[in-house]
Amino acid sequence: MHDHSIQCVHDPLLVTLSFLVAVLGSYTALQLALAIPGARTFGARASAVVISGAAMGGGAIWAMHFIAMLACNMDVVVTYDIGITLLSALMAMVACMIGLAIVGGGVFSYGKLVLAGLMMGLGVASMHYTGMAAMKMSATIRYDQTLVLVSIVIAVVASIAALWLAFNMRGRLMMLGSAIVMGIAVCGMHYTAMLAAEFVVVPGMAVPANGVSGDYLGAAVFIVSVTLLAVVLMMSITRQKRRALVQI
């Protein structure tokens, strides 16, 4: 008996939305990360790390990942386990917070940058494969180990780049360019990891009915993510302008 593999056909609209949310999330996180080196108290630094880490991990990385997962159309019904999906989001945010905390504390060094990028990259990769484990369907997933390794390397390199950009980029235009680069890197990691996956149908396998699904779920996640990121970004820019006026 031969295994029956099914193909994942990506919805171009949701793929585009996943890239846009990755860019906006990256831009917001880079903007928020500006407050980390300038924080004068431990509380202020911790707050800046948590907020920018949540924007990077939750907005740029997890929201992109989940929308892109929903972009994957297959010949079987797929739902998502809520608990595992939320765990994957938490993993991405905590990994980004750890990375920002390591690089943002004390004097900047390339040793700290590599260590932080490694921690963050492994966290992001763990988020992706945990998110994949949240898929409930009448199929199992097999992975090409080489492509899995490539996806992890991309996640680590992208994380090192993101952390370097967060503490070295100044100016709105440069930050936008950095966010676009980050968006490409995050998407590159996700779609490489998806390429590593082979979905094999298991005849007669029951799909639990308590998962999350829906035709408009991807668009809904995009709208909620973009709204939250836009509000946080505007608040951050307004606060920076006020500080600049006070210093004049």
Tab-separated table of C-alpha atoms in Angstrom:
chain	number	residue	atom	x	y	z
A	1	MET	CA	0.000	0.000	0.000
A	2	HIS	CA	1.447	3.350	-1.052
A	3	ASP	CA	1.317	6.472	1.075
A	4	HIS	CA	-0.918	9.184	-0.295
A	5	SER	CA	0.763	12.584	0.037
A	6	ILE	CA	-1.220	15.796	-0.347
A	7	GLN	CA	0.067	19.114	-1.570
A	8	CYS	CA	-0.233	22.436	0.217
A	9	VAL	CA	-1.454	25.094	-2.247
A	10	HIS	CA	-0.921	28.581	-0.845
A	11	ASP	CA	-3.586	31.290	-1.137
A	12	PRO	CA	-1.769	34.301	-2.736
A	13	LEU	CA	-3.858	36.868	-0.795
A	14	LEU	CA	-3.070	35.345	2.617
A	15	VAL	CA	0.614	34.929	1.644
A	16	THR	CA	0.690	38.671	0.842
A	17	LEU	CA	-1.070	39.539	4.112
A	18	SER	CA	1.413	37.363	6.048
A	19	PHE	CA	4.324	39.328	4.535
A	20	LEU	CA	2.674	42.701	5.265
A	21	VAL	CA	2.045	41.825	8.914
A	22	ALA	CA	5.669	40.624	9.225
A	23	VAL	CA	6.924	44.000	7.902
A	24	LEU	CA	4.582	46.066	10.106
A	25	GLY	CA	5.411	43.928	13.153
A	26	SER	CA	9.146	44.296	12.497
A	27	TYR	CA	8.857	48.071	12.026
A	28	THR	CA	6.840	48.425	15.241
A	29	ALA	CA	9.298	46.249	17.196
A	30	LEU	CA	12.310	48.195	15.872
A	31	GLN	CA	10.595	51.465	16.816
A	32	LEU	CA	9.802	50.198	20.327
A	33	ALA	CA	13.316	48.779	20.784
A	34	LEU	CA	14.729	52.329	20.574
A	35	ALA	CA	13.584	52.779	24.186
A	36	ILE	CA	15.720	49.874	25.502
A	37	PRO	CA	19.236	51.452	25.431
A	38	GLY	CA	17.877	54.793	26.671
A	39	ALA	CA	15.990	53.317	29.655
A	40	ARG	CA	17.357	54.736	32.936
A	41	THR	CA	15.800	52.262	35.354
A	42	PHE	CA	15.515	48.480	35.401
A	43	GLY	CA	11.720	48.743	35.293
A	44	ALA	CA	11.754	51.005	32.233
A	45	ARG	CA	14.187	48.695	30.419
A	46	ALA	CA	12.178	45.581	31.319
A	47	SER	CA	8.985	47.267	30.106
A	48	ALA	CA	10.623	48.253	26.786
A	49	VAL	CA	11.987	44.704	26.326
A	50	VAL	CA	8.580	43.112	27.003
A	51	ILE	CA	6.661	45.481	24.692
A	52	SER	CA	9.131	45.324	21.781
A	53	GLY	CA	9.562	41.541	22.232
A	54	ALA	CA	5.782	41.072	22.131
A	55	ALA	CA	5.576	43.163	18.932
A	56	MET	CA	8.403	41.207	17.291
A	57	GLY	CA	7.383	37.742	18.506
A	58	GLY	CA	3.617	38.182	18.411
A	59	GLY	CA	3.212	40.546	15.474
A	60	ALA	CA	6.136	40.086	13.109
A	61	ILE	CA	6.678	36.370	13.679
A	62	TRP	CA	3.684	34.523	15.142
A	63	ALA	CA	0.904	36.434	13.324
A	64	MET	CA	2.852	36.017	10.061
A	65	HIS	CA	3.249	32.295	10.771
A	66	PHE	CA	-0.412	31.682	11.631
A	67	ILE	CA	-1.767	33.645	8.649
A	68	ALA	CA	0.660	31.759	6.387
A	69	MET	CA	-0.489	28.447	7.912
A	70	LEU	CA	-4.082	29.379	7.088
A	71	ALA	CA	-2.912	30.219	3.539
A	72	CYS	CA	-2.056	26.540	3.095
A	73	ASN	CA	-5.007	24.860	1.377
A	74	MET	CA	-5.115	21.058	1.290
A	75	ASP	CA	-7.556	18.324	0.289
A	76	VAL	CA	-8.299	17.526	3.946
A	77	VAL	CA	-10.074	19.501	6.667
A	78	VAL	CA	-7.580	21.212	8.983
A	79	THR	CA	-8.345	22.765	12.376
A	80	TYR	CA	-5.933	24.115	15.000
A	81	ASP	CA	-5.600	23.155	18.663
A	82	ILE	CA	-6.138	26.401	20.619
A	83	GLY	CA	-3.827	25.513	23.523
A	84	ILE	CA	-0.873	24.479	21.341
A	85	THR	CA	-1.412	27.491	19.040
A	86	LEU	CA	-1.344	29.909	22.002
A	87	LEU	CA	1.745	28.124	23.360
A	88	SER	CA	3.509	28.688	20.018
A	89	ALA	CA	2.658	32.430	20.198
A	90	LEU	CA	4.032	32.633	23.754
A	91	MET	CA	7.232	30.843	22.691
A	92	ALA	CA	7.859	33.394	19.912
A	93	MET	CA	7.293	36.381	22.224
A	94	VAL	CA	9.442	35.020	25.077
A	95	ALA	CA	12.268	34.118	22.648
A	96	CYS	CA	12.275	37.685	21.259
A	97	MET	CA	12.167	39.196	24.753
A	98	ILE	CA	15.185	37.080	25.798
A	99	GLY	CA	17.111	38.135	22.676
A	100	LEU	CA	16.358	41.845	23.182
A	101	ALA	CA	17.190	41.632	26.900
A	102	ILE	CA	20.608	40.040	26.236
A	103	VAL	CA	21.624	42.566	23.553
A	104	GLY	CA	19.994	45.587	25.201
A	105	GLY	CA	21.640	45.130	28.600
A	106	GLY	CA	24.968	46.909	29.162
A	107	VAL	CA	27.565	47.471	26.454
A	108	PHE	CA	26.778	46.126	22.966
A	109	SER	CA	29.060	43.293	21.797
A	110	TYR	CA	29.013	40.844	18.905
A	111	GLY	CA	29.362	37.930	21.340
A	112	LYS	CA	26.110	38.944	23.026
A	113	LEU	CA	24.509	39.521	19.615
A	114	VAL	CA	25.310	35.975	18.419
A	115	LEU	CA	24.180	34.393	21.720
A	116	ALA	CA	20.935	36.396	21.690
A	117	GLY	CA	20.337	35.594	18.007
A	118	LEU	CA	20.889	31.891	18.672
A	119	MET	CA	18.405	31.902	21.591
A	120	MET	CA	15.847	33.902	19.619
A	121	GLY	CA	16.272	31.869	16.418
A	122	LEU	CA	15.845	28.550	18.210
A	123	GLY	CA	12.774	29.989	19.942
A	124	VAL	CA	11.278	31.113	16.619
A	125	ALA	CA	11.960	27.716	15.015
A	126	SER	CA	10.407	25.987	18.054
A	127	MET	CA	7.380	28.263	17.666
A	128	HIS	CA	6.968	27.211	14.028
A	129	TYR	CA	7.180	23.474	14.603
A	130	THR	CA	4.968	23.722	17.706
A	131	GLY	CA	2.462	25.613	15.548
A	132	MET	CA	2.651	22.797	12.998
A	133	ALA	CA	1.944	20.284	15.782
A	134	ALA	CA	-1.271	22.220	16.508
A	135	MET	CA	-2.683	21.111	13.121
A	136	LYS	CA	-5.551	18.636	13.509
A	137	MET	CA	-6.249	16.685	10.317
A	138	SER	CA	-6.586	13.184	8.883
A	139	ALA	CA	-2.915	13.243	7.871
A	140	THR	CA	0.490	13.015	9.498
A	141	ILE	CA	3.488	15.256	8.824
A	142	ARG	CA	6.887	13.950	7.759
A	143	TYR	CA	9.859	16.289	7.675
A	144	ASP	CA	12.867	16.541	5.379
A	145	GLN	CA	15.602	16.834	8.032
A	146	THR	CA	17.914	18.852	5.764
A	147	LEU	CA	15.269	21.486	5.065
A	148	VAL	CA	14.335	21.591	8.769
A	149	LEU	CA	17.982	22.376	9.537
A	150	VAL	CA	18.040	25.056	6.805
A	151	SER	CA	14.892	26.644	8.268
A	152	ILE	CA	16.506	26.751	11.748
A	153	VAL	CA	19.663	28.362	10.313
A	154	ILE	CA	17.491	30.984	8.540
A	155	ALA	CA	15.657	31.646	11.843
A	156	VAL	CA	18.958	32.176	13.711
A	157	VAL	CA	20.494	34.388	10.996
A	158	ALA	CA	17.257	36.414	10.733
A	159	SER	CA	17.211	36.836	14.526
A	160	ILE	CA	20.821	38.053	14.619
A	161	ALA	CA	20.012	40.509	11.809
A	162	ALA	CA	16.843	41.703	13.593
A	163	LEU	CA	18.684	42.299	16.868
A	164	TRP	CA	21.553	44.114	15.150
A	165	LEU	CA	19.099	46.318	13.243
A	166	ALA	CA	17.127	47.034	16.427
A	167	PHE	CA	20.139	48.642	18.070
A	168	ASN	CA	21.949	50.148	15.077
A	169	MET	CA	19.284	51.566	12.756
A	170	ARG	CA	18.160	55.175	13.094
A	171	GLY	CA	15.804	57.164	10.914
A	172	ARG	CA	12.377	56.190	9.615
A	173	LEU	CA	13.480	55.266	6.083
A	174	MET	CA	16.327	53.024	7.259
A	175	MET	CA	13.981	51.422	9.768
A	176	LEU	CA	11.424	50.728	7.037
A	177	GLY	CA	14.137	49.129	4.888
A	178	SER	CA	15.202	47.040	7.875
A	179	ALA	CA	11.592	45.966	8.511
A	180	ILE	CA	11.213	44.856	4.878
A	181	VAL	CA	14.436	42.820	5.141
A	182	MET	CA	13.128	41.283	8.379
A	183	GLY	CA	9.758	40.523	6.761
A	184	ILE	CA	11.503	38.686	3.913
A	185	ALA	CA	13.666	36.750	6.408
A	186	VAL	CA	10.718	35.724	8.614
A	187	CYS	CA	8.711	34.610	5.569
A	188	GLY	CA	11.784	32.821	4.209
A	189	MET	CA	12.060	30.807	7.409
A	190	HIS	CA	8.356	29.905	7.403
A	191	TYR	CA	8.077	28.833	3.772
A	192	THR	CA	11.360	26.863	3.938
A	193	ALA	CA	9.948	25.011	6.958
A	194	MET	CA	6.709	24.385	5.041
A	195	LEU	CA	8.750	23.013	2.141
A	196	ALA	CA	10.316	20.589	4.637
A	197	ALA	CA	6.886	19.181	5.492
A	198	GLU	CA	5.205	16.303	3.654
A	199	PHE	CA	1.553	15.702	4.519
A	200	VAL	CA	0.589	12.023	4.348
A	201	VAL	CA	-3.099	11.045	4.469
A	202	VAL	CA	-4.093	8.453	7.084
A	203	PRO	CA	-7.340	6.738	5.909
A	204	GLY	CA	-10.017	6.586	8.592
A	205	MET	CA	-8.192	8.950	10.967
A	206	ALA	CA	-10.738	11.023	12.918
A	207	VAL	CA	-10.232	14.808	13.212
A	208	PRO	CA	-11.083	16.251	16.652
A	209	ALA	CA	-13.929	18.772	16.330
A	210	ASN	CA	-12.747	21.226	19.005
A	211	GLY	CA	-10.106	23.002	16.939
A	212	VAL	CA	-10.130	26.507	15.458
A	213	SER	CA	-10.857	26.922	11.761
A	214	GLY	CA	-12.760	29.167	9.370
A	215	ASP	CA	-12.615	30.610	5.879
A	216	TYR	CA	-12.031	34.153	7.158
A	217	LEU	CA	-9.763	33.340	10.108
A	218	GLY	CA	-6.592	34.442	8.273
A	219	ALA	CA	-8.071	37.819	7.350
A	220	ALA	CA	-9.413	38.233	10.914
A	221	VAL	CA	-5.978	37.536	12.460
A	222	PHE	CA	-4.460	40.029	9.996
A	223	ILE	CA	-6.976	42.791	10.862
A	224	VAL	CA	-6.610	42.307	14.635
A	225	SER	CA	-2.783	42.134	14.440
A	226	VAL	CA	-2.479	45.197	12.196
A	227	THR	CA	-4.881	47.211	14.380
A	228	LEU	CA	-2.980	46.382	17.585
A	229	LEU	CA	0.426	47.024	15.991
A	230	ALA	CA	-0.748	50.335	14.479
A	231	VAL	CA	-2.090	51.566	17.836
A	232	VAL	CA	1.137	50.620	19.667
A	233	LEU	CA	3.270	52.174	16.904
A	234	MET	CA	1.357	55.479	16.984
A	235	MET	CA	1.600	55.607	20.786
A	236	SER	CA	5.354	55.014	20.596
A	237	ILE	CA	5.900	57.706	17.920
A	238	THR	CA	3.741	60.212	19.861
A	239	ARG	CA	5.711	59.518	23.067
A	240	GLN	CA	9.023	60.032	21.269
A	241	LYS	CA	7.819	63.344	19.802
A	242	ARG	CA	6.760	64.540	23.254
A	243	ARG	CA	10.184	63.626	24.678
A	244	ALA	CA	11.891	65.497	21.835
A	245	LEU	CA	9.777	68.612	22.559
A	246	VAL	CA	10.607	68.448	26.279
A	247	GLN	CA	14.343	68.278	25.513
A	248	ILE	CA	14.216	71.364	23.237
